[in-house]
Amino acid sequence: MTTIYYAAGSLDGFVADPEHSLDWLLTRDVDGSGPMGIDTFLPGVGAMAMGATTYRWIRENLPGGWPYTVPCWVFTHHRPEPPDGADVRFTAEDVADVHEQMVGAAAGQHVWIVGGGELAGQFADRGLLDELWVQWAPVTLGGGAPLLPRRLEFRYEELVRNGEFACARLSVVR
C-alpha cells in the first residue's frame, strides 16, 4: 500500500488553469490503458482523497454521475450534497487523522490523492506521501493551481511516454 499523488500537469507546473478548469487537459491525446494511464492505475486504488475544488469540478463537468467506486474523502469546510449511491465523506480534519481511516478502507490497496497540489502537500508535510505519478501535457498555462507547492525531493522510478504526455513515477526521498 502506498499513498500516491497521481495528477496531470502543464509544462509550467500547474494542475488547473487560473479559472480552476481542466479543459486544457481534456483535449490532449492519451491512452487511458497505456503506460501509466488512468485505466491501469485505478484498479490498484482502494481509497481516495481530494480537495473541494477538484470535487466541485468533477461534479460540474463529468457527465454520467460520480465516476469512482471506492471511498472518497473530500477535504472541505462545507458539506455539499454527496452523489447518489457513492461513498463520499466530507471532512475538515487533519490529513494525518483521516489517512489512517483511508488506509483501513483501502484494505491493502493504494490511497490516491486525486486533486489539489496543496492537499498533496499537506500529506507530504506529515510524511504520508510516498509517490508522485505525473503526466506532463505539452501546454503551458501561465498560472493557476500549482502541481505541488512544496519543496520536496524525489527519485525517478519510471519514465514513459503515453500519447502526448511525458509520464513519470517518482518516489519521495525521506
PDB file of C-alpha atoms in Angstrom:
ATOM      1  CA  MET A   1       0.000   0.000   0.000  1.00  0.00           C
ATOM      2  CA  THR A   2       1.327   3.407  -0.943  1.00  0.00           C
ATOM      3  CA  THR A   3      -0.125   6.895  -0.868  1.00  0.00           C
ATOM      4  CA  ILE A   4       0.174   8.280  -4.380  1.00  0.00           C
ATOM      5  CA  TYR A   5      -0.475  11.725  -5.772  1.00  0.00           C
ATOM      6  CA  TYR A   6      -1.496  10.884  -9.363  1.00  0.00           C
ATOM      7  CA  ALA A   7      -2.042  14.006 -11.435  1.00  0.00           C
ATOM      8  CA  ALA A   8      -1.565  15.650 -14.792  1.00  0.00           C
ATOM      9  CA  GLY A   9       0.262  18.920 -15.087  1.00  0.00           C
ATOM     10  CA  SER A  10       1.272  21.570 -17.547  1.00  0.00           C
ATOM     11  CA  LEU A  11       4.903  22.095 -18.504  1.00  0.00           C
ATOM     12  CA  ASP A  12       4.970  25.176 -16.279  1.00  0.00           C
ATOM     13  CA  GLY A  13       3.801  23.194 -13.251  1.00  0.00           C
ATOM     14  CA  PHE A  14       0.053  23.735 -12.902  1.00  0.00           C
ATOM     15  CA  VAL A  15      -2.777  21.209 -12.499  1.00  0.00           C
ATOM     16  CA  ALA A  16      -5.579  23.664 -13.253  1.00  0.00           C
ATOM     17  CA  ASP A  17      -5.724  26.988 -15.038  1.00  0.00           C
ATOM     18  CA  PRO A  18      -6.434  30.310 -13.245  1.00  0.00           C
ATOM     19  CA  GLU A  19     -10.210  29.641 -13.503  1.00  0.00           C
ATOM     20  CA  HIS A  20      -9.738  26.191 -11.854  1.00  0.00           C
ATOM     21  CA  SER A  21     -10.574  24.471 -15.134  1.00  0.00           C
ATOM     22  CA  LEU A  22      -9.149  21.245 -16.543  1.00  0.00           C
ATOM     23  CA  ASP A  23     -10.471  21.861 -20.043  1.00  0.00           C
ATOM     24  CA  TRP A  24      -6.877  22.248 -21.293  1.00  0.00           C
ATOM     25  CA  LEU A  25      -6.226  18.663 -20.225  1.00  0.00           C
ATOM     26  CA  LEU A  26      -9.249  17.008 -21.808  1.00  0.00           C
ATOM     27  CA  THR A  27      -8.225  17.917 -25.364  1.00  0.00           C
ATOM     28  CA  ARG A  28      -4.906  16.045 -25.205  1.00  0.00           C
ATOM     29  CA  ASP A  29      -4.184  12.661 -26.783  1.00  0.00           C
ATOM     30  CA  VAL A  30      -3.564   9.999 -24.136  1.00  0.00           C
ATOM     31  CA  ASP A  31      -4.285   6.267 -23.911  1.00  0.00           C
ATOM     32  CA  GLY A  32      -6.037   5.545 -20.612  1.00  0.00           C
ATOM     33  CA  SER A  33      -4.944   1.920 -20.764  1.00  0.00           C
ATOM     34  CA  GLY A  34      -1.437   2.787 -21.968  1.00  0.00           C
ATOM     35  CA  PRO A  35       1.731   3.262 -19.920  1.00  0.00           C
ATOM     36  CA  MET A  36       0.899   4.945 -16.600  1.00  0.00           C
ATOM     37  CA  GLY A  37      -2.656   5.554 -17.864  1.00  0.00           C
ATOM     38  CA  ILE A  38      -5.579   6.119 -15.550  1.00  0.00           C
ATOM     39  CA  ASP A  39      -7.276   2.849 -16.543  1.00  0.00           C
ATOM     40  CA  THR A  40      -4.230   0.846 -15.469  1.00  0.00           C
ATOM     41  CA  PHE A  41      -3.814   2.907 -12.281  1.00  0.00           C
ATOM     42  CA  LEU A  42      -7.393   2.791 -10.939  1.00  0.00           C
ATOM     43  CA  PRO A  43      -7.679  -0.988 -10.274  1.00  0.00           C
ATOM     44  CA  GLY A  44      -4.973  -0.688  -7.594  1.00  0.00           C
ATOM     45  CA  VAL A  45      -6.751   2.128  -5.739  1.00  0.00           C
ATOM     46  CA  GLY A  46      -8.719   1.347  -2.579  1.00  0.00           C
ATOM     47  CA  ALA A  47      -9.432   4.861  -1.254  1.00  0.00           C
ATOM     48  CA  MET A  48      -9.196   8.451  -2.482  1.00  0.00           C
ATOM     49  CA  ALA A  49      -8.658  11.971  -1.157  1.00  0.00           C
ATOM     50  CA  MET A  50      -9.478  15.181  -2.961  1.00  0.00           C
ATOM     51  CA  GLY A  51      -9.842  18.857  -2.279  1.00  0.00           C
ATOM     52  CA  ALA A  52     -13.089  20.771  -2.506  1.00  0.00           C
ATOM     53  CA  THR A  53     -12.206  22.473  -5.802  1.00  0.00           C
ATOM     54  CA  THR A  54     -11.454  19.150  -7.507  1.00  0.00           C
ATOM     55  CA  TYR A  55     -14.666  17.655  -6.119  1.00  0.00           C
ATOM     56  CA  ARG A  56     -16.708  20.602  -7.382  1.00  0.00           C
ATOM     57  CA  TRP A  57     -15.097  20.423 -10.850  1.00  0.00           C
ATOM     58  CA  ILE A  58     -15.795  16.673 -11.156  1.00  0.00           C
ATOM     59  CA  ARG A  59     -19.417  17.138 -10.103  1.00  0.00           C
ATOM     60  CA  GLU A  60     -19.970  20.007 -12.537  1.00  0.00           C
ATOM     61  CA  ASN A  61     -18.046  18.723 -15.553  1.00  0.00           C
ATOM     62  CA  LEU A  62     -18.099  14.940 -15.763  1.00  0.00           C
ATOM     63  CA  PRO A  63     -21.342  13.619 -17.233  1.00  0.00           C
ATOM     64  CA  GLY A  64     -22.872  10.366 -16.101  1.00  0.00           C
ATOM     65  CA  GLY A  65     -22.628  10.757 -12.347  1.00  0.00           C
ATOM     66  CA  TRP A  66     -19.861  10.015  -9.901  1.00  0.00           C
ATOM     67  CA  PRO A  67     -17.117   8.072 -11.738  1.00  0.00           C
ATOM     68  CA  TYR A  68     -15.487   6.298  -8.763  1.00  0.00           C
ATOM     69  CA  THR A  69     -16.431   3.178  -6.801  1.00  0.00           C
ATOM     70  CA  VAL A  70     -14.007   3.403  -3.863  1.00  0.00           C
ATOM     71  CA  PRO A  71     -14.474   5.517  -0.719  1.00  0.00           C
ATOM     72  CA  CYS A  72     -13.515   9.152  -1.239  1.00  0.00           C
ATOM     73  CA  TRP A  73     -12.692  11.722   1.433  1.00  0.00           C
ATOM     74  CA  VAL A  74     -13.254  15.328   0.337  1.00  0.00           C
ATOM     75  CA  PHE A  75     -11.322  17.845   2.418  1.00  0.00           C
ATOM     76  CA  THR A  76     -13.588  20.860   2.826  1.00  0.00           C
ATOM     77  CA  HIS A  77     -15.200  23.100   5.407  1.00  0.00           C
ATOM     78  CA  HIS A  78     -18.513  22.854   3.551  1.00  0.00           C
ATOM     79  CA  ARG A  79     -20.989  19.994   3.368  1.00  0.00           C
ATOM     80  CA  PRO A  80     -22.197  19.723  -0.236  1.00  0.00           C
ATOM     81  CA  GLU A  81     -24.638  17.034  -1.275  1.00  0.00           C
ATOM     82  CA  PRO A  82     -22.874  13.721  -1.945  1.00  0.00           C
ATOM     83  CA  PRO A  83     -23.546  11.917  -5.217  1.00  0.00           C
ATOM     84  CA  ASP A  84     -26.313   9.317  -5.091  1.00  0.00           C
ATOM     85  CA  GLY A  85     -25.028   5.858  -4.214  1.00  0.00           C
ATOM     86  CA  ALA A  86     -21.397   6.941  -3.797  1.00  0.00           C
ATOM     87  CA  ASP A  87     -19.220   6.602  -0.708  1.00  0.00           C
ATOM     88  CA  VAL A  88     -18.134  10.245  -0.412  1.00  0.00           C
ATOM     89  CA  ARG A  89     -17.168  11.562   3.019  1.00  0.00           C
ATOM     90  CA  PHE A  90     -16.646  15.247   3.765  1.00  0.00           C
ATOM     91  CA  THR A  91     -14.084  16.212   6.368  1.00  0.00           C
ATOM     92  CA  ALA A  92     -12.214  19.201   7.756  1.00  0.00           C
ATOM     93  CA  GLU A  93      -9.942  17.005   9.910  1.00  0.00           C
ATOM     94  CA  ASP A  94      -6.166  16.928   9.649  1.00  0.00           C
ATOM     95  CA  VAL A  95      -4.917  14.698   6.832  1.00  0.00           C
ATOM     96  CA  ALA A  96      -2.915  12.569   9.284  1.00  0.00           C
ATOM     97  CA  ASP A  97      -6.063  11.596  11.184  1.00  0.00           C
ATOM     98  CA  VAL A  98      -8.025  10.866   8.025  1.00  0.00           C
ATOM     99  CA  HIS A  99      -5.131   8.976   6.415  1.00  0.00           C
ATOM    100  CA  GLU A 100      -5.485   6.190   8.994  1.00  0.00           C
ATOM    101  CA  GLN A 101      -9.154   5.802   8.038  1.00  0.00           C
ATOM    102  CA  MET A 102      -8.267   5.806   4.356  1.00  0.00           C
ATOM    103  CA  VAL A 103      -5.587   3.131   4.764  1.00  0.00           C
ATOM    104  CA  GLY A 104      -8.100   0.957   6.606  1.00  0.00           C
ATOM    105  CA  ALA A 105     -10.721   1.423   3.897  1.00  0.00           C
ATOM    106  CA  ALA A 106      -8.144   0.760   1.136  1.00  0.00           C
ATOM    107  CA  ALA A 107      -7.602  -2.757   2.542  1.00  0.00           C
ATOM    108  CA  GLY A 108      -4.062  -3.127   1.221  1.00  0.00           C
ATOM    109  CA  GLN A 109      -4.600  -1.170  -1.992  1.00  0.00           C
ATOM    110  CA  HIS A 110      -3.239   2.303  -2.757  1.00  0.00           C
ATOM    111  CA  VAL A 111      -4.538   5.591  -1.412  1.00  0.00           C
ATOM    112  CA  TRP A 112      -4.923   8.071  -4.281  1.00  0.00           C
ATOM    113  CA  ILE A 113      -4.623  11.786  -3.707  1.00  0.00           C
ATOM    114  CA  VAL A 114      -6.670  12.931  -6.667  1.00  0.00           C
ATOM    115  CA  GLY A 115      -6.507  16.629  -6.747  1.00  0.00           C
ATOM    116  CA  GLY A 116      -5.157  19.590  -5.205  1.00  0.00           C
ATOM    117  CA  GLY A 117      -1.442  20.203  -5.049  1.00  0.00           C
ATOM    118  CA  GLU A 118      -1.989  21.895  -1.706  1.00  0.00           C
ATOM    119  CA  LEU A 119      -3.778  18.805  -0.391  1.00  0.00           C
ATOM    120  CA  ALA A 120      -0.961  16.564  -1.639  1.00  0.00           C
ATOM    121  CA  GLY A 121       1.449  18.964   0.073  1.00  0.00           C
ATOM    122  CA  GLN A 122      -0.367  18.512   3.375  1.00  0.00           C
ATOM    123  CA  PHE A 123       0.100  14.745   3.104  1.00  0.00           C
ATOM    124  CA  ALA A 124       3.783  15.326   2.284  1.00  0.00           C
ATOM    125  CA  ASP A 125       4.157  17.661   5.281  1.00  0.00           C
ATOM    126  CA  ARG A 126       3.032  14.807   7.558  1.00  0.00           C
ATOM    127  CA  GLY A 127       5.360  12.269   5.894  1.00  0.00           C
ATOM    128  CA  LEU A 128       2.400  10.415   4.362  1.00  0.00           C
ATOM    129  CA  LEU A 129       3.088  10.906   0.642  1.00  0.00           C
ATOM    130  CA  ASP A 130       5.017   8.002  -0.887  1.00  0.00           C
ATOM    131  CA  GLU A 131       4.913   8.628  -4.630  1.00  0.00           C
ATOM    132  CA  LEU A 132       4.095  11.215  -7.258  1.00  0.00           C
ATOM    133  CA  TRP A 133       2.809   9.986 -10.609  1.00  0.00           C
ATOM    134  CA  VAL A 134       2.647  12.910 -13.004  1.00  0.00           C
ATOM    135  CA  GLN A 135       1.717  13.155 -16.662  1.00  0.00           C
ATOM    136  CA  TRP A 136       3.071  16.368 -18.213  1.00  0.00           C
ATOM    137  CA  ALA A 137       0.986  17.746 -21.058  1.00  0.00           C
ATOM    138  CA  PRO A 138       2.714  19.771 -23.784  1.00  0.00           C
ATOM    139  CA  VAL A 139       0.989  23.006 -22.799  1.00  0.00           C
ATOM    140  CA  THR A 140       1.768  25.989 -20.569  1.00  0.00           C
ATOM    141  CA  LEU A 141      -0.962  27.725 -18.577  1.00  0.00           C
ATOM    142  CA  GLY A 142       0.910  30.752 -17.263  1.00  0.00           C
ATOM    143  CA  GLY A 143      -0.740  30.448 -13.854  1.00  0.00           C
ATOM    144  CA  GLY A 144      -3.296  28.536 -11.866  1.00  0.00           C
ATOM    145  CA  ALA A 145      -3.195  25.819  -9.209  1.00  0.00           C
ATOM    146  CA  PRO A 146       0.375  24.528  -8.743  1.00  0.00           C
ATOM    147  CA  LEU A 147       1.147  20.828  -9.093  1.00  0.00           C
ATOM    148  CA  LEU A 148       2.817  20.609  -5.675  1.00  0.00           C
ATOM    149  CA  PRO A 149       3.589  23.844  -3.831  1.00  0.00           C
ATOM    150  CA  ARG A 150       6.238  22.375  -1.536  1.00  0.00           C
ATOM    151  CA  ARG A 151       9.941  21.815  -1.641  1.00  0.00           C
ATOM    152  CA  LEU A 152      10.363  18.060  -1.807  1.00  0.00           C
ATOM    153  CA  GLU A 153      12.999  15.710  -3.129  1.00  0.00           C
ATOM    154  CA  PHE A 154      12.092  12.782  -5.364  1.00  0.00           C
ATOM    155  CA  ARG A 155      13.801   9.880  -7.060  1.00  0.00           C
ATOM    156  CA  TYR A 156      12.756   8.858 -10.570  1.00  0.00           C
ATOM    157  CA  GLU A 157      11.415   5.298 -10.626  1.00  0.00           C
ATOM    158  CA  GLU A 158       9.877   5.155 -14.104  1.00  0.00           C
ATOM    159  CA  LEU A 159       9.717   7.378 -17.203  1.00  0.00           C
ATOM    160  CA  VAL A 160       7.429   6.678 -20.181  1.00  0.00           C
ATOM    161  CA  ARG A 161       5.553   8.397 -22.973  1.00  0.00           C
ATOM    162  CA  ASN A 162       1.804   7.985 -23.361  1.00  0.00           C
ATOM    163  CA  GLY A 163       0.353   9.771 -26.370  1.00  0.00           C
ATOM    164  CA  GLU A 164       1.203  13.444 -25.995  1.00  0.00           C
ATOM    165  CA  PHE A 165       2.211  13.052 -22.333  1.00  0.00           C
ATOM    166  CA  ALA A 166       5.608  12.587 -20.718  1.00  0.00           C
ATOM    167  CA  CYS A 167       4.881  10.450 -17.659  1.00  0.00           C
ATOM    168  CA  ALA A 168       6.955   9.885 -14.547  1.00  0.00           C
ATOM    169  CA  ARG A 169       6.622   7.852 -11.378  1.00  0.00           C
ATOM    170  CA  LEU A 170       8.717   9.335  -8.599  1.00  0.00           C
ATOM    171  CA  SER A 171       9.231   8.241  -5.005  1.00  0.00           C
ATOM    172  CA  VAL A 172       9.584  10.713  -2.160  1.00  0.00           C
ATOM    173  CA  VAL A 173      13.081  10.875  -0.708  1.00  0.00           C
ATOM    174  CA  ARG A 174      12.730  10.968   3.068  1.00  0.00           C
TER     175      ARG A 174
END
